[in-house]
Amino acid sequence: MIRNKHKLLRTFKSRKNEEINVRQDPLYDNYGQNIEAFELIFDNCSDVIFRSFLLFGNTRATIIYIEGLTDKEGIENFVLVPLMEKVSTTKQSINDVIEDKIPVSKVNKVISFQQCIDSISSGNPILLSEGVKAGFSLGLAKWEKRSIEEPTAEVGIKGPREGFNESIEISKSQLRRIIKSPSLKMLSLKIGRYTNTTIVITYIEGIADQTLIDEIVSRLTGIEVDGILESEYIEELIEDNAFSPFPQILSTERPDVVCSNLLEGRVGILVEGTPFCLIAPISFFSLIQSHEDYYQRFIVSSAIRWLRYLFLGISLLLPSFYVAIMTFHQEMVPTNLLLSMAASREPIPFPSIVEVLIMEVSFEALREAGVRLPKQIGAAVSIVGALVIGQAAVQAGLVSSPMVIVVAITGIASFMLPRYIAGIAIRLLRFPMILLAGSLGLVGIMLGIILIVIHLCSLRSFGVPYLSPLAPLKTEELKDVLWRAPFWMMDKRPHLTGKTNLNRQSDGQSPKNHK
């Protein structure tokens, strides 16, 4: 036995730098060797428990589990109590007797070290017994989970009040509760050499394009990293252009948003340990749409959507327009307003471009400080800080009053975008636009706009043009882009995602048919 133990020790330790490839090997025929192998694998792991007992009073057996991830009461009541009872001689094999005796709903047979390690790491204990080459994975995982709460990043007046949490099992059940159809498919993958994170690809069979599903699976299976800690890891590894400031994958923590996108032929990607679900493919207009657009009357939704487009332009271009006009094109400003602005700028020692950059950088710093601080003081610090610093800067002659107004309007406009990731892209592009305006005036602004449009036209999200359905033009699909049409008019799914099943409602939904 000692010789075998030293042989196992050499086998496992010699392969430690190769991530213990022996774990892919099947379990040994010898029960003692299996226990010694697992003791070496979980060496210096004080939270891994080896509970040995006599199976049916005459056969050695061991349960291996991780304390804190496994239901210990379930092990005692549903495993140890029935299996430690002495039974009369039976013709059944030990496998059959174990499966008959354990009152656990989920019992899977595992045959390799890696399968056993995956099960133990997921909270499901492994039962090994003498005379059986395979092990039994028992569905007794139990750990502390955060309760379902209202989404914090996508707050709304109407609509469901629940969001995803870090448990992927709960997230899957939330989707199942909304889409009650076996056509909702969920493919599970494991990614990460050390974290072994569960990734679930979800889609609706018959609506999502199979080519899209195969492409997403191909990109995910090609990931080989040490670990996945958040969905952003996945997003950066599978998106088409990682150097673009614009996201090509949508991130949401609302189950209703995921389900609405699945019904349009898109694919969702759930990541264990994060409350955000990734959605692909998307377009630029997906970032402008909000879940509340579909929970209120279409007239109101359309008006608010146009307001977002307006403030999107203000957020990107207002500071650069101010710099261009005050530096190169003063003739565009009415005389009375120009005299007032000139009097306000008279004590300022900096040119307008430096003035704008100082205020914009200060505003972004205050915004980030407000986000990172505790909720109780974060809002107060950001608002009071902006007021105090702005007023002090004007009185000190560092910036002019019109500049404070421009920066304040720009900041408010950036909050109009419903997607945080879209707002970050606009905030980043604002600075090169200011530099172009300060160098070339309105010509520089037009040059910047042309470069941004060219970049957007070249972007793809899993093969789908980023500006679709505007470029290439799909007039039928513009009814949910430039405005939000009534539901009875949106009878077709987006062509590039749901082309296998274009119709999403039957004819005759118009109110005209109700008369």
Short mmCIF file of C-alpha atoms in Angstrom, two decimals:
data_model
loop_
_atom_site.label_atom_id
_atom_site.label_comp_id
_atom_site.label_asym_id
_atom_site.label_seq_id
_atom_site.Cartn_x
_atom_site.Cartn_y
_atom_site.Cartn_z
CA MET A 1 0.00 0.00 0.00
CA ILE A 2 2.85 2.41 0.86
CA ARG A 3 4.52 1.61 -2.46
CA ASN A 4 1.29 2.35 -4.34
CA LYS A 5 0.89 5.61 -2.44
CA HIS A 6 4.37 6.79 -3.39
CA LYS A 7 3.69 5.79 -7.01
CA LEU A 8 0.50 7.87 -7.03
CA LEU A 9 2.32 10.76 -5.38
CA ARG A 10 4.98 10.74 -8.11
CA THR A 11 2.30 10.45 -10.81
CA PHE A 12 0.27 13.42 -9.58
CA LYS A 13 3.07 15.70 -8.41
CA SER A 14 5.18 15.18 -11.54
CA ARG A 15 2.27 16.46 -13.61
CA LYS A 16 1.42 19.42 -11.41
CA ASN A 17 2.88 21.92 -13.87
CA GLU A 18 0.78 20.28 -16.60
CA GLU A 19 -2.40 20.90 -14.56
CA ILE A 20 -2.52 17.26 -13.45
CA ASN A 21 -3.53 15.76 -16.76
CA VAL A 22 -4.05 12.44 -15.00
CA ARG A 23 -7.40 13.88 -13.88
CA GLN A 24 -8.70 13.04 -17.33
CA ASP A 25 -7.97 9.36 -16.63
CA PRO A 26 -10.73 6.98 -15.50
CA LEU A 27 -11.09 5.99 -11.87
CA TYR A 28 -8.95 3.11 -10.67
CA ASP A 29 -10.35 -0.35 -10.05
CA ASN A 30 -8.96 -0.24 -6.52
CA TYR A 31 -11.02 1.71 -3.96
CA GLY A 32 -7.98 2.54 -1.81
CA GLN A 33 -6.08 3.96 -4.77
CA ASN A 34 -9.01 6.21 -5.66
CA ILE A 35 -9.20 7.61 -2.11
CA GLU A 36 -5.43 8.22 -2.01
CA ALA A 37 -5.58 9.92 -5.40
CA PHE A 38 -8.30 12.32 -4.25
CA GLU A 39 -6.40 13.02 -1.01
CA LEU A 40 -3.42 14.05 -3.12
CA ILE A 41 -5.54 16.13 -5.50
CA PHE A 42 -7.16 18.00 -2.59
CA ASP A 43 -3.95 18.23 -0.59
CA ASN A 44 -3.94 21.28 1.75
CA CYS A 45 -7.67 21.82 1.14
CA SER A 46 -9.03 21.93 4.67
CA ASP A 47 -12.61 22.54 3.48
CA VAL A 48 -12.75 19.25 1.53
CA ILE A 49 -14.28 16.58 3.76
CA PHE A 50 -13.68 12.82 3.40
CA ARG A 51 -16.43 10.97 5.31
CA SER A 52 -15.73 7.23 5.44
CA PHE A 53 -18.29 4.66 6.58
CA LEU A 54 -19.35 1.04 6.08
CA LEU A 55 -21.82 0.64 3.23
CA PHE A 56 -24.67 -1.66 4.37
CA GLY A 57 -22.48 -2.69 7.31
CA ASN A 58 -19.84 -4.60 5.34
CA THR A 59 -18.40 -2.54 2.44
CA ARG A 60 -16.02 0.41 2.74
CA ALA A 61 -17.27 3.68 1.22
CA THR A 62 -16.39 7.36 1.33
CA ILE A 63 -18.29 10.57 0.62
CA ILE A 64 -16.17 13.51 -0.58
CA TYR A 65 -17.66 17.02 -0.43
CA ILE A 66 -16.73 20.66 0.14
CA GLU A 67 -17.93 22.25 3.34
CA GLY A 68 -20.08 25.29 2.64
CA LEU A 69 -21.13 24.17 -0.85
CA THR A 70 -22.98 21.00 0.10
CA ASP A 71 -26.12 20.31 2.11
CA LYS A 72 -24.69 18.52 5.18
CA GLU A 73 -28.14 17.72 6.55
CA GLY A 74 -29.02 16.12 3.23
CA ILE A 75 -25.90 13.94 3.43
CA GLU A 76 -26.79 12.80 6.93
CA ASN A 77 -30.50 12.17 6.33
CA PHE A 78 -30.59 11.00 2.69
CA VAL A 79 -27.20 9.30 2.25
CA LEU A 80 -25.58 8.12 5.46
CA VAL A 81 -28.73 6.96 7.28
CA PRO A 82 -30.10 4.73 4.47
CA LEU A 83 -26.68 3.45 3.31
CA MET A 84 -25.38 2.53 6.77
CA GLU A 85 -28.34 0.26 7.45
CA LYS A 86 -27.50 -3.41 7.27
CA VAL A 87 -29.38 -5.23 4.51
CA SER A 88 -30.01 -8.89 3.93
CA THR A 89 -28.23 -10.68 1.15
CA THR A 90 -29.52 -9.58 -2.24
CA LYS A 91 -28.80 -10.54 -5.81
CA GLN A 92 -28.72 -6.88 -6.86
CA SER A 93 -25.38 -5.28 -7.65
CA ILE A 94 -24.01 -2.60 -5.37
CA ASN A 95 -24.79 -0.01 -8.07
CA ASP A 96 -28.47 -0.92 -8.12
CA VAL A 97 -28.71 -1.10 -4.34
CA ILE A 98 -27.13 2.37 -3.94
CA GLU A 99 -29.45 3.92 -6.54
CA ASP A 100 -32.48 2.29 -4.88
CA LYS A 101 -31.50 3.33 -1.36
CA ILE A 102 -30.53 6.97 -1.85
CA PRO A 103 -33.64 9.24 -1.81
CA VAL A 104 -31.96 12.00 -3.83
CA SER A 105 -33.62 13.20 -7.05
CA LYS A 106 -30.37 13.61 -8.99
CA VAL A 107 -27.83 10.77 -8.92
CA ASN A 108 -25.31 10.56 -11.78
CA LYS A 109 -22.62 8.00 -12.37
CA VAL A 110 -19.12 9.44 -12.94
CA ILE A 111 -16.19 7.44 -14.28
CA SER A 112 -13.21 9.83 -14.42
CA PHE A 113 -11.27 11.93 -11.94
CA GLN A 114 -12.18 15.14 -13.79
CA GLN A 115 -15.91 14.37 -13.62
CA CYS A 116 -15.58 13.77 -9.89
CA ILE A 117 -13.64 17.01 -9.36
CA ASP A 118 -16.21 19.00 -11.36
CA SER A 119 -19.02 17.52 -9.28
CA ILE A 120 -17.30 18.16 -5.94
CA SER A 121 -16.37 21.73 -6.94
CA SER A 122 -20.02 22.39 -7.86
CA GLY A 123 -21.19 21.31 -4.41
CA ASN A 124 -22.41 17.83 -5.38
CA PRO A 125 -20.70 15.20 -3.18
CA ILE A 126 -19.11 12.08 -4.67
CA LEU A 127 -19.75 8.61 -3.25
CA LEU A 128 -17.01 6.02 -3.80
CA SER A 129 -17.43 2.45 -2.66
CA GLU A 130 -15.39 -0.73 -2.64
CA GLY A 131 -16.05 -3.05 -5.56
CA VAL A 132 -17.39 -0.32 -7.85
CA LYS A 133 -15.08 1.33 -10.39
CA ALA A 134 -17.40 4.30 -10.93
CA GLY A 135 -18.48 6.97 -8.47
CA PHE A 136 -21.88 8.54 -7.79
CA SER A 137 -22.50 12.28 -8.00
CA LEU A 138 -25.30 13.26 -5.60
CA GLY A 139 -27.37 16.38 -6.28
CA LEU A 140 -26.99 17.95 -2.85
CA ALA A 141 -25.42 21.31 -3.73
CA LYS A 142 -26.44 24.09 -1.37
CA TRP A 143 -24.82 27.48 -0.79
CA GLU A 144 -25.85 30.97 0.11
CA LYS A 145 -27.49 32.90 -2.74
CA ARG A 146 -28.57 36.51 -3.08
CA SER A 147 -32.34 36.82 -3.29
CA ILE A 148 -34.03 38.10 -6.45
CA GLU A 149 -34.04 41.89 -6.35
CA GLU A 150 -34.99 44.80 -8.57
CA PRO A 151 -32.33 45.58 -11.21
CA THR A 152 -30.15 48.50 -10.15
CA ALA A 153 -28.63 49.40 -13.53
CA GLU A 154 -31.90 49.29 -15.53
CA VAL A 155 -34.50 50.98 -13.37
CA GLY A 156 -37.95 51.54 -14.83
CA ILE A 157 -41.38 52.84 -13.89
CA LYS A 158 -43.32 50.01 -15.55
CA GLY A 159 -42.45 46.39 -16.14
CA PRO A 160 -41.25 43.46 -14.01
CA ARG A 161 -39.31 44.29 -10.84
CA GLU A 162 -36.99 41.30 -10.81
CA GLY A 163 -33.48 40.91 -12.14
CA PHE A 164 -30.92 38.17 -12.45
CA ASN A 165 -28.61 37.26 -9.60
CA GLU A 166 -25.27 35.46 -9.42
CA SER A 167 -26.82 31.96 -9.39
CA ILE A 168 -27.02 30.63 -12.93
CA GLU A 169 -29.64 28.08 -11.88
CA ILE A 170 -31.98 30.83 -10.69
CA SER A 171 -31.31 32.85 -13.85
CA LYS A 172 -32.26 29.88 -16.04
CA SER A 173 -35.44 29.32 -14.05
CA GLN A 174 -36.42 32.99 -14.52
CA LEU A 175 -36.20 32.58 -18.29
CA ARG A 176 -38.14 29.31 -18.16
CA ARG A 177 -40.87 30.98 -16.13
CA ILE A 178 -41.40 33.57 -18.88
CA ILE A 179 -40.97 31.36 -21.97
CA LYS A 180 -42.90 28.20 -21.15
CA SER A 181 -41.94 26.23 -24.23
CA PRO A 182 -39.60 23.28 -24.87
CA SER A 183 -38.31 25.29 -27.83
CA LEU A 184 -36.28 27.33 -25.33
CA LYS A 185 -32.94 25.56 -25.46
CA MET A 186 -30.00 25.88 -23.09
CA LEU A 187 -26.52 24.59 -23.93
CA SER A 188 -24.02 24.37 -21.07
CA LEU A 189 -20.25 24.82 -21.37
CA LYS A 190 -17.35 24.99 -18.90
CA ILE A 191 -14.70 27.66 -19.48
CA GLY A 192 -11.62 28.46 -17.42
CA ARG A 193 -8.78 26.16 -16.48
CA TYR A 194 -9.06 27.01 -12.79
CA THR A 195 -12.49 28.60 -12.31
CA ASN A 196 -14.30 26.05 -14.51
CA THR A 197 -17.10 28.60 -14.91
CA THR A 198 -20.45 27.43 -16.24
CA ILE A 199 -21.60 29.25 -19.39
CA VAL A 200 -25.14 28.69 -20.70
CA ILE A 201 -26.13 29.53 -24.29
CA THR A 202 -29.87 30.03 -24.56
CA TYR A 203 -32.01 30.49 -27.67
CA ILE A 204 -35.39 29.56 -29.12
CA GLU A 205 -35.22 26.70 -31.58
CA GLY A 206 -37.00 27.50 -34.80
CA ILE A 207 -36.46 31.26 -34.43
CA ALA A 208 -32.71 31.70 -33.94
CA ASP A 209 -30.55 31.06 -36.99
CA GLN A 210 -28.56 27.84 -36.58
CA THR A 211 -25.53 29.44 -38.24
CA LEU A 212 -25.52 32.12 -35.54
CA ILE A 213 -25.73 29.50 -32.78
CA ASP A 214 -22.87 27.50 -34.29
CA GLU A 215 -20.71 30.64 -34.55
CA ILE A 216 -21.31 31.57 -30.90
CA VAL A 217 -20.59 28.02 -29.73
CA SER A 218 -17.42 27.98 -31.85
CA ARG A 219 -16.13 31.22 -30.37
CA LEU A 220 -16.90 30.15 -26.81
CA THR A 221 -15.33 26.71 -27.12
CA GLY A 222 -12.20 28.35 -28.53
CA ILE A 223 -11.62 30.30 -25.29
CA GLU A 224 -8.70 28.96 -23.24
CA VAL A 225 -8.00 31.15 -20.21
CA ASP A 226 -7.26 30.67 -16.52
CA GLY A 227 -10.66 31.88 -15.41
CA ILE A 228 -13.90 33.71 -16.15
CA LEU A 229 -14.95 35.99 -13.28
CA GLU A 230 -17.55 38.16 -15.01
CA SER A 231 -19.45 38.36 -18.28
CA GLU A 232 -17.12 41.11 -19.56
CA TYR A 233 -14.37 38.45 -19.88
CA ILE A 234 -16.58 36.60 -22.35
CA GLU A 235 -17.63 39.78 -24.16
CA GLU A 236 -14.09 40.88 -24.93
CA LEU A 237 -13.04 37.40 -26.05
CA ILE A 238 -15.85 36.80 -28.57
CA GLU A 239 -16.79 40.22 -29.98
CA ASP A 240 -15.85 41.07 -33.55
CA ASN A 241 -13.81 44.23 -32.90
CA ALA A 242 -12.35 44.58 -29.42
CA PHE A 243 -10.70 47.93 -30.27
CA SER A 244 -13.98 49.70 -31.00
CA PRO A 245 -15.42 51.95 -28.28
CA PHE A 246 -18.89 50.71 -29.23
CA PRO A 247 -20.07 47.44 -27.66
CA GLN A 248 -21.07 44.71 -30.10
CA ILE A 249 -22.79 42.62 -27.42
CA LEU A 250 -25.62 43.83 -25.21
CA SER A 251 -25.43 43.30 -21.45
CA THR A 252 -28.59 43.27 -19.34
CA GLU A 253 -29.73 42.12 -15.91
CA ARG A 254 -33.43 41.94 -16.79
CA PRO A 255 -35.00 38.55 -17.69
CA ASP A 256 -37.78 40.26 -19.67
CA VAL A 257 -35.22 42.02 -21.90
CA VAL A 258 -33.46 38.71 -22.56
CA CYS A 259 -36.72 36.98 -23.44
CA SER A 260 -37.80 39.76 -25.80
CA ASN A 261 -34.49 39.45 -27.65
CA LEU A 262 -34.77 35.65 -27.77
CA LEU A 263 -38.18 36.05 -29.39
CA GLU A 264 -36.53 38.18 -32.08
CA GLY A 265 -34.04 35.44 -32.93
CA ARG A 266 -31.08 36.53 -30.85
CA VAL A 267 -29.00 34.39 -28.49
CA GLY A 268 -28.40 34.90 -24.77
CA ILE A 269 -25.26 33.95 -22.87
CA LEU A 270 -25.56 33.42 -19.11
CA VAL A 271 -22.37 33.39 -17.03
CA GLU A 272 -22.13 31.83 -13.60
CA GLY A 273 -21.30 34.32 -10.86
CA THR A 274 -22.64 37.47 -12.52
CA PRO A 275 -26.15 38.95 -12.68
CA PHE A 276 -25.70 40.10 -16.29
CA CYS A 277 -26.70 38.21 -19.43
CA LEU A 278 -25.03 38.86 -22.79
CA ILE A 279 -27.17 39.17 -25.93
CA ALA A 280 -25.90 38.81 -29.50
CA PRO A 281 -26.09 39.98 -32.18
CA ILE A 282 -27.12 43.60 -31.67
CA SER A 283 -27.15 46.85 -33.62
CA PHE A 284 -26.36 50.42 -32.65
CA PHE A 285 -30.07 51.11 -32.25
CA SER A 286 -30.34 48.34 -29.63
CA LEU A 287 -28.35 50.63 -27.33
CA ILE A 288 -30.86 53.45 -27.74
CA GLN A 289 -33.92 51.33 -26.99
CA SER A 290 -35.20 50.83 -23.45
CA HIS A 291 -37.37 48.06 -22.03
CA GLU A 292 -39.91 50.72 -21.04
CA ASP A 293 -40.47 51.59 -24.71
CA TYR A 294 -42.64 48.48 -24.92
CA TYR A 295 -44.46 48.93 -21.61
CA GLN A 296 -46.21 52.22 -22.45
CA ARG A 297 -48.20 53.66 -25.34
CA PHE A 298 -46.35 53.78 -28.63
CA ILE A 299 -46.87 57.55 -29.03
CA VAL A 300 -45.12 58.26 -25.73
CA SER A 301 -42.39 55.71 -26.48
CA SER A 302 -41.73 57.22 -29.91
CA ALA A 303 -41.49 60.75 -28.49
CA ILE A 304 -39.06 59.65 -25.78
CA ARG A 305 -36.99 57.73 -28.32
CA TRP A 306 -36.63 60.82 -30.51
CA LEU A 307 -35.64 62.76 -27.39
CA ARG A 308 -32.89 60.22 -26.80
CA TYR A 309 -31.58 60.67 -30.34
CA LEU A 310 -31.52 64.45 -29.83
CA PHE A 311 -29.65 64.25 -26.55
CA LEU A 312 -27.29 61.64 -27.99
CA GLY A 313 -26.16 64.28 -30.49
CA ILE A 314 -25.96 66.92 -27.74
CA SER A 315 -23.87 64.65 -25.53
CA LEU A 316 -21.39 63.98 -28.32
CA LEU A 317 -21.22 67.36 -30.09
CA LEU A 318 -22.24 70.27 -27.80
CA PRO A 319 -18.80 70.92 -26.19
CA SER A 320 -17.05 70.62 -29.55
CA PHE A 321 -19.56 73.03 -31.16
CA TYR A 322 -18.91 75.54 -28.38
CA VAL A 323 -15.15 75.29 -28.93
CA ALA A 324 -15.45 75.58 -32.72
CA ILE A 325 -17.75 78.61 -32.60
CA MET A 326 -15.83 80.49 -29.93
CA THR A 327 -12.48 79.80 -31.65
CA PHE A 328 -13.21 80.05 -35.38
CA HIS A 329 -16.83 81.01 -36.10
CA GLN A 330 -17.83 83.89 -33.84
CA GLU A 331 -19.92 85.34 -36.69
CA MET A 332 -22.47 82.53 -36.14
CA VAL A 333 -23.37 83.90 -32.70
CA PRO A 334 -25.91 86.79 -32.38
CA THR A 335 -24.21 90.07 -31.49
CA ASN A 336 -25.81 90.55 -28.06
CA LEU A 337 -25.04 86.96 -27.04
CA LEU A 338 -21.50 87.24 -28.39
CA LEU A 339 -20.86 90.40 -26.37
CA SER A 340 -22.20 88.72 -23.23
CA MET A 341 -20.04 85.63 -23.76
CA ALA A 342 -16.99 87.76 -24.54
CA ALA A 343 -17.47 89.73 -21.30
CA SER A 344 -17.77 86.44 -19.39
CA ARG A 345 -14.59 85.08 -20.99
CA GLU A 346 -12.56 88.28 -20.59
CA PRO A 347 -10.87 87.29 -17.27
CA ILE A 348 -10.28 83.67 -18.38
CA PRO A 349 -6.55 83.07 -19.08
CA PHE A 350 -7.10 79.89 -21.13
CA PRO A 351 -8.37 79.36 -24.67
CA SER A 352 -11.82 77.79 -24.96
CA ILE A 353 -10.47 74.29 -25.79
CA VAL A 354 -8.42 74.18 -22.57
CA GLU A 355 -11.40 75.52 -20.64
CA VAL A 356 -13.66 72.75 -22.01
CA LEU A 357 -11.13 70.01 -21.32
CA ILE A 358 -10.67 71.17 -17.71
CA MET A 359 -14.41 71.13 -17.08
CA GLU A 360 -15.06 67.85 -18.90
CA VAL A 361 -12.27 66.00 -17.07
CA SER A 362 -13.46 67.42 -13.73
CA PHE A 363 -17.06 66.41 -14.46
CA GLU A 364 -16.05 62.86 -15.41
CA ALA A 365 -13.93 62.59 -12.26
CA LEU A 366 -16.87 63.71 -10.10
CA ARG A 367 -19.17 61.25 -11.83
CA GLU A 368 -16.78 58.34 -11.26
CA ALA A 369 -16.26 59.39 -7.65
CA GLY A 370 -20.02 59.40 -7.11
CA VAL A 371 -20.30 55.89 -8.53
CA ARG A 372 -17.47 54.43 -6.41
CA LEU A 373 -18.51 56.02 -3.13
CA PRO A 374 -21.17 54.44 -0.86
CA LYS A 375 -24.73 55.12 -1.99
CA GLN A 376 -25.52 57.24 1.06
CA ILE A 377 -22.91 59.88 0.20
CA GLY A 378 -22.14 59.22 -3.47
CA ALA A 379 -25.01 61.28 -4.89
CA ALA A 380 -24.42 64.11 -2.43
CA VAL A 381 -20.70 64.31 -3.22
CA SER A 382 -21.24 64.30 -7.00
CA ILE A 383 -23.99 66.95 -6.99
CA VAL A 384 -22.58 69.23 -4.27
CA GLY A 385 -19.07 68.81 -5.68
CA ALA A 386 -20.20 69.88 -9.14
CA LEU A 387 -22.04 72.93 -7.80
CA VAL A 388 -19.29 74.04 -5.43
CA ILE A 389 -16.41 73.44 -7.83
CA GLY A 390 -18.26 75.01 -10.77
CA GLN A 391 -19.13 78.16 -8.80
CA ALA A 392 -15.65 78.41 -7.33
CA ALA A 393 -14.04 77.97 -10.76
CA VAL A 394 -16.17 80.79 -12.21
CA GLN A 395 -15.37 83.14 -9.32
CA ALA A 396 -11.67 82.30 -9.56
CA GLY A 397 -11.65 83.16 -13.25
CA LEU A 398 -10.63 79.68 -14.40
CA VAL A 399 -13.75 79.00 -16.50
CA SER A 400 -16.61 81.09 -17.82
CA SER A 401 -20.28 80.80 -16.90
CA PRO A 402 -21.35 79.68 -20.42
CA MET A 403 -18.79 76.86 -20.19
CA VAL A 404 -20.36 75.60 -16.96
CA ILE A 405 -23.78 75.62 -18.63
CA VAL A 406 -22.47 73.69 -21.66
CA VAL A 407 -20.83 71.02 -19.52
CA ALA A 408 -23.91 70.66 -17.31
CA ILE A 409 -26.24 70.22 -20.31
CA THR A 410 -23.78 67.71 -21.82
CA GLY A 411 -23.71 65.72 -18.58
CA ILE A 412 -27.51 65.62 -18.37
CA ALA A 413 -27.70 64.56 -22.02
CA SER A 414 -25.34 61.62 -21.40
CA PHE A 415 -27.71 60.29 -18.72
CA MET A 416 -30.51 60.06 -21.30
CA LEU A 417 -28.98 56.95 -22.87
CA PRO A 418 -30.62 53.86 -21.33
CA ARG A 419 -27.49 51.67 -21.72
CA TYR A 420 -24.52 52.51 -19.54
CA ILE A 421 -22.06 50.93 -21.98
CA ALA A 422 -23.36 53.15 -24.80
CA GLY A 423 -22.92 56.24 -22.62
CA ILE A 424 -19.28 55.35 -21.98
CA ALA A 425 -18.57 55.15 -25.72
CA ILE A 426 -20.08 58.60 -26.29
CA ARG A 427 -18.14 60.04 -23.33
CA LEU A 428 -14.88 58.71 -24.75
CA LEU A 429 -15.54 60.04 -28.26
CA ARG A 430 -16.40 63.48 -26.88
CA PHE A 431 -12.72 64.26 -26.21
CA PRO A 432 -11.33 63.62 -29.74
CA MET A 433 -14.28 65.61 -31.10
CA ILE A 434 -13.26 68.55 -28.86
CA LEU A 435 -9.66 68.33 -30.10
CA LEU A 436 -10.80 68.27 -33.74
CA ALA A 437 -13.07 71.27 -33.12
CA GLY A 438 -10.24 73.19 -31.48
CA SER A 439 -7.93 72.43 -34.41
CA LEU A 440 -10.17 72.73 -37.48
CA GLY A 441 -13.42 74.26 -36.27
CA LEU A 442 -16.66 73.01 -37.83
CA VAL A 443 -14.64 71.26 -40.53
CA GLY A 444 -13.02 69.18 -37.78
CA ILE A 445 -16.43 68.33 -36.31
CA MET A 446 -17.69 67.14 -39.71
CA LEU A 447 -14.50 65.13 -40.20
CA GLY A 448 -15.04 63.46 -36.81
CA ILE A 449 -18.68 62.65 -37.61
CA ILE A 450 -17.68 61.15 -40.97
CA LEU A 451 -15.01 58.98 -39.30
CA ILE A 452 -17.49 57.77 -36.66
CA VAL A 453 -20.11 56.89 -39.29
CA ILE A 454 -17.50 55.05 -41.40
CA HIS A 455 -16.44 53.10 -38.33
CA LEU A 456 -20.03 52.21 -37.44
CA CYS A 457 -20.69 51.05 -41.00
CA SER A 458 -17.67 48.75 -40.84
CA LEU A 459 -18.64 47.17 -37.50
CA ARG A 460 -20.29 43.75 -37.32
CA SER A 461 -21.92 41.93 -34.45
CA PHE A 462 -21.59 38.25 -35.28
CA GLY A 463 -21.88 39.10 -38.96
CA VAL A 464 -24.85 41.47 -38.55
CA PRO A 465 -24.17 45.05 -39.78
CA TYR A 466 -24.00 47.39 -36.80
CA LEU A 467 -26.22 50.04 -38.40
CA SER A 468 -28.84 47.61 -39.63
CA PRO A 469 -31.65 48.10 -40.60
CA LEU A 470 -30.59 51.63 -41.59
CA ALA A 471 -27.48 50.48 -43.45
CA PRO A 472 -28.20 48.29 -45.33
CA LEU A 473 -31.66 49.82 -45.58
CA LYS A 474 -34.60 47.61 -44.51
CA THR A 475 -37.62 49.90 -44.60
CA GLU A 476 -39.92 47.25 -43.12
CA GLU A 477 -37.81 47.08 -39.96
CA LEU A 478 -37.48 50.83 -39.39
CA LYS A 479 -40.81 50.80 -37.52
CA ASP A 480 -38.92 49.78 -34.36
CA VAL A 481 -35.87 52.01 -34.94
CA LEU A 482 -36.82 55.57 -35.80
CA TRP A 483 -40.06 55.20 -33.92
CA ARG A 484 -41.86 52.54 -31.90
CA ALA A 485 -44.77 51.30 -33.98
CA PRO A 486 -47.88 49.75 -32.37
CA PHE A 487 -47.54 46.06 -31.60
CA TRP A 488 -50.06 45.08 -34.25
CA MET A 489 -47.81 46.66 -36.91
CA MET A 490 -44.63 44.86 -35.80
CA ASP A 491 -45.64 41.51 -37.27
CA LYS A 492 -42.20 40.54 -38.63
CA ARG A 493 -39.02 39.60 -36.80
CA PRO A 494 -35.69 41.21 -37.72
CA HIS A 495 -34.63 39.60 -40.98
CA LEU A 496 -30.97 39.06 -40.08
CA THR A 497 -31.68 37.19 -36.83
CA GLY A 498 -35.08 35.53 -37.18
CA LYS A 499 -35.13 34.78 -40.89
CA THR A 500 -36.07 31.13 -40.33
CA ASN A 501 -39.36 32.20 -38.75
CA LEU A 502 -40.26 35.72 -39.84
CA ASN A 503 -43.87 35.94 -38.62
CA ARG A 504 -44.30 36.61 -34.92
CA GLN A 505 -48.04 37.18 -34.88
CA SER A 506 -51.05 36.24 -36.96
CA ASP A 507 -52.91 38.60 -39.26
CA GLY A 508 -55.90 40.56 -38.06
CA GLN A 509 -54.32 42.15 -34.95
CA SER A 510 -55.16 45.69 -36.09
CA PRO A 511 -57.82 47.60 -34.05
CA LYS A 512 -59.70 48.08 -37.33
CA ASN A 513 -60.68 44.42 -37.15
CA HIS A 514 -62.27 44.91 -33.72
CA LYS A 515 -65.13 47.00 -35.05
#
